[in-house]
Amino acid sequence: MTGGQSPAADEPSDPDLGLRVPARRRAALRVQGPIVAVVSLGGAVGACARYGAALLWPTSPGAFPWTTMWVNALGCFVIGVFMVIISDVWAAHRLVRPFFGTGVLGGFTTFSTYAVDIQQLVDAGRVRTGLVYLAATLLAALAAVGLGVALTRRVLVWRKR
């Protein structure tokens, strides 16, 4: 290739990964296909668990959405525990993190519902409650991840003694 010329005209190219080339497309599918599949499967499992929680502890319209807040906090706590275990303790299979971390926990936690809950509270004239929910969920989620990480590391140190 010389000065600003593109690749040979007979060599198809893609600015991202060259996926117009059939061999590259098959290779990408071979690598990414299982990941997409386990994320999808895990997401379905997590979403079903979240739906079950919403059925067990429904929130009345206009009420503080406790179930969504606690589901998000619990999911964040488990994410903290999981990340310590798979990075410090266990050499997990390459599909474990996408299945459980991205899929199950991504499907279980529901920050899209969190945003919808805030909008519904504001639309119902409960702006203060919406703002409290906005801040409380964010703080609970961050605290839960930190607590999950800290407790898991503490347990690991305790077990080594």
Coordinates of C-alpha atoms in Angstrom, one line a residue:
M1 CA 0.0 0.0 0.0
T2 CA 1.4 3.4 -0.9
G3 CA 0.4 6.9 0.3
G4 CA -3.5 6.8 1.0
Q5 CA -4.3 3.8 -1.1
S6 CA -6.7 1.2 0.2
P7 CA -6.1 -2.5 0.3
A8 CA -6.2 -4.5 -2.9
A9 CA -9.5 -4.2 -4.7
D10 CA -10.1 -7.9 -4.6
E11 CA -9.6 -8.1 -0.8
P12 CA -12.9 -7.1 0.9
S13 CA -12.3 -5.1 4.1
D14 CA -14.3 -3.9 7.0
P15 CA -13.2 -0.9 9.1
D16 CA -14.0 -2.9 12.3
L17 CA -12.9 -6.5 12.0
G18 CA -13.0 -7.4 8.4
L19 CA -16.2 -9.3 8.9
R20 CA -17.1 -9.1 5.2
V21 CA -14.4 -11.7 4.7
P22 CA -16.3 -15.1 5.1
A23 CA -13.3 -16.7 7.0
R24 CA -13.1 -13.9 9.5
R25 CA -16.9 -13.9 9.9
R26 CA -16.8 -17.6 10.7
A27 CA -13.9 -17.2 13.1
A28 CA -15.7 -14.3 14.9
L29 CA -18.8 -16.4 15.2
R30 CA -16.8 -19.4 16.6
V31 CA -15.4 -17.1 19.3
Q32 CA -18.3 -14.8 20.0
G33 CA -21.2 -17.2 19.4
P34 CA -20.8 -19.2 22.7
I35 CA -20.4 -15.9 24.6
V36 CA -23.6 -14.5 23.1
A37 CA -25.4 -17.7 23.9
V38 CA -24.4 -17.9 27.5
V39 CA -25.1 -14.2 28.1
S40 CA -28.6 -14.8 26.6
L41 CA -29.2 -17.9 28.7
G42 CA -27.9 -16.2 31.9
G43 CA -29.9 -13.1 31.2
A44 CA -33.1 -15.1 30.9
V45 CA -32.4 -16.8 34.3
G46 CA -31.6 -13.5 36.0
A47 CA -34.7 -11.8 34.5
C48 CA -36.9 -14.6 35.7
A49 CA -35.5 -14.3 39.2
R50 CA -36.1 -10.6 39.2
Y51 CA -39.7 -11.1 37.9
G52 CA -40.2 -13.6 40.7
A53 CA -39.1 -11.1 43.2
A54 CA -41.5 -8.5 41.8
L55 CA -44.3 -11.1 42.0
L56 CA -43.4 -11.9 45.6
W57 CA -43.0 -8.3 46.7
P58 CA -45.1 -6.1 44.4
T59 CA -44.9 -2.3 44.6
S60 CA -48.1 -0.3 44.5
P61 CA -48.2 2.5 41.9
G62 CA -46.7 5.7 43.4
A63 CA -45.1 3.8 46.3
F64 CA -41.4 3.7 47.0
P65 CA -40.1 0.8 44.8
W66 CA -38.4 -1.1 47.5
T67 CA -38.3 -4.4 45.6
T68 CA -36.4 -2.9 42.7
M69 CA -34.0 -1.1 45.0
W70 CA -33.2 -4.3 47.0
V71 CA -32.9 -6.5 43.9
N72 CA -30.4 -4.0 42.5
A73 CA -28.5 -3.9 45.8
L74 CA -28.5 -7.7 46.2
G75 CA -27.3 -8.1 42.6
C76 CA -24.5 -5.6 43.2
F77 CA -23.4 -7.4 46.4
V78 CA -23.3 -10.7 44.5
I79 CA -21.3 -9.0 41.7
G80 CA -18.7 -7.9 44.3
V81 CA -18.5 -11.4 45.7
F82 CA -18.3 -13.0 42.3
M83 CA -15.6 -10.7 40.9
V84 CA -13.3 -11.4 43.9
I85 CA -13.9 -15.2 43.6
I86 CA -13.2 -15.4 39.9
S87 CA -10.2 -13.0 40.0
D88 CA -8.5 -14.0 43.3
V89 CA -9.6 -17.6 43.9
W90 CA -10.9 -19.5 41.0
A91 CA -9.5 -19.7 37.4
A92 CA -13.0 -19.9 35.9
H93 CA -13.9 -21.2 32.4
R94 CA -14.0 -18.4 29.9
L95 CA -17.8 -18.6 29.7
V96 CA -18.5 -18.3 33.5
R97 CA -18.0 -14.5 33.7
P98 CA -20.3 -13.8 30.7
F99 CA -22.9 -16.3 31.9
F100 CA -23.1 -15.3 35.5
G101 CA -21.7 -11.8 35.6
T102 CA -23.1 -10.3 32.5
G103 CA -26.1 -12.7 31.9
V104 CA -27.6 -13.7 35.3
L105 CA -26.6 -10.7 37.3
G106 CA -27.2 -8.3 34.4
G107 CA -30.7 -9.8 34.0
F108 CA -31.3 -9.8 37.7
T109 CA -30.3 -6.2 38.4
T110 CA -32.7 -3.8 36.7
F111 CA -31.4 -0.3 36.3
S112 CA -33.8 0.2 33.4
T113 CA -36.7 -0.4 35.7
Y114 CA -35.0 1.9 38.2
A115 CA -35.1 4.7 35.6
V116 CA -38.8 3.9 34.8
D117 CA -39.6 3.9 38.5
I118 CA -38.1 7.4 38.9
Q119 CA -40.0 8.7 35.9
Q120 CA -43.3 7.2 37.3
L121 CA -42.7 8.8 40.7
V122 CA -42.0 12.2 39.1
D123 CA -45.0 11.9 36.8
A124 CA -47.2 11.1 39.8
G125 CA -46.1 14.3 41.5
R126 CA -43.8 12.5 44.0
V127 CA -40.6 14.3 42.9
R128 CA -39.0 14.2 46.3
T129 CA -39.6 10.5 46.6
G130 CA -38.2 10.0 43.1
L131 CA -35.0 11.9 44.0
V132 CA -34.6 10.0 47.3
Y133 CA -35.1 6.7 45.3
L134 CA -32.6 7.9 42.7
A135 CA -29.9 8.6 45.4
A136 CA -30.7 5.7 47.7
T137 CA -30.5 3.1 45.0
L138 CA -27.3 4.4 43.7
L139 CA -25.7 4.6 47.2
A140 CA -27.1 1.1 48.1
A141 CA -25.7 -0.4 44.9
L142 CA -22.3 1.1 45.3
A143 CA -22.2 0.2 49.0
A144 CA -23.3 -3.4 48.2
V145 CA -20.5 -3.9 45.6
G146 CA -18.0 -2.6 48.1
L147 CA -19.4 -4.7 50.9
G148 CA -19.4 -7.8 48.8
V149 CA -15.8 -7.3 47.8
A150 CA -14.6 -6.5 51.3
L151 CA -16.5 -9.3 53.0
T152 CA -15.3 -11.9 50.5
R153 CA -11.7 -10.8 50.8
R154 CA -12.0 -10.9 54.6
V155 CA -13.4 -14.4 54.5
L156 CA -10.6 -15.5 52.2
V157 CA -8.0 -14.1 54.6
W158 CA -9.7 -15.8 57.5
R159 CA -9.8 -19.1 55.7
K160 CA -6.1 -19.0 55.0
R161 CA -5.3 -18.8 58.7

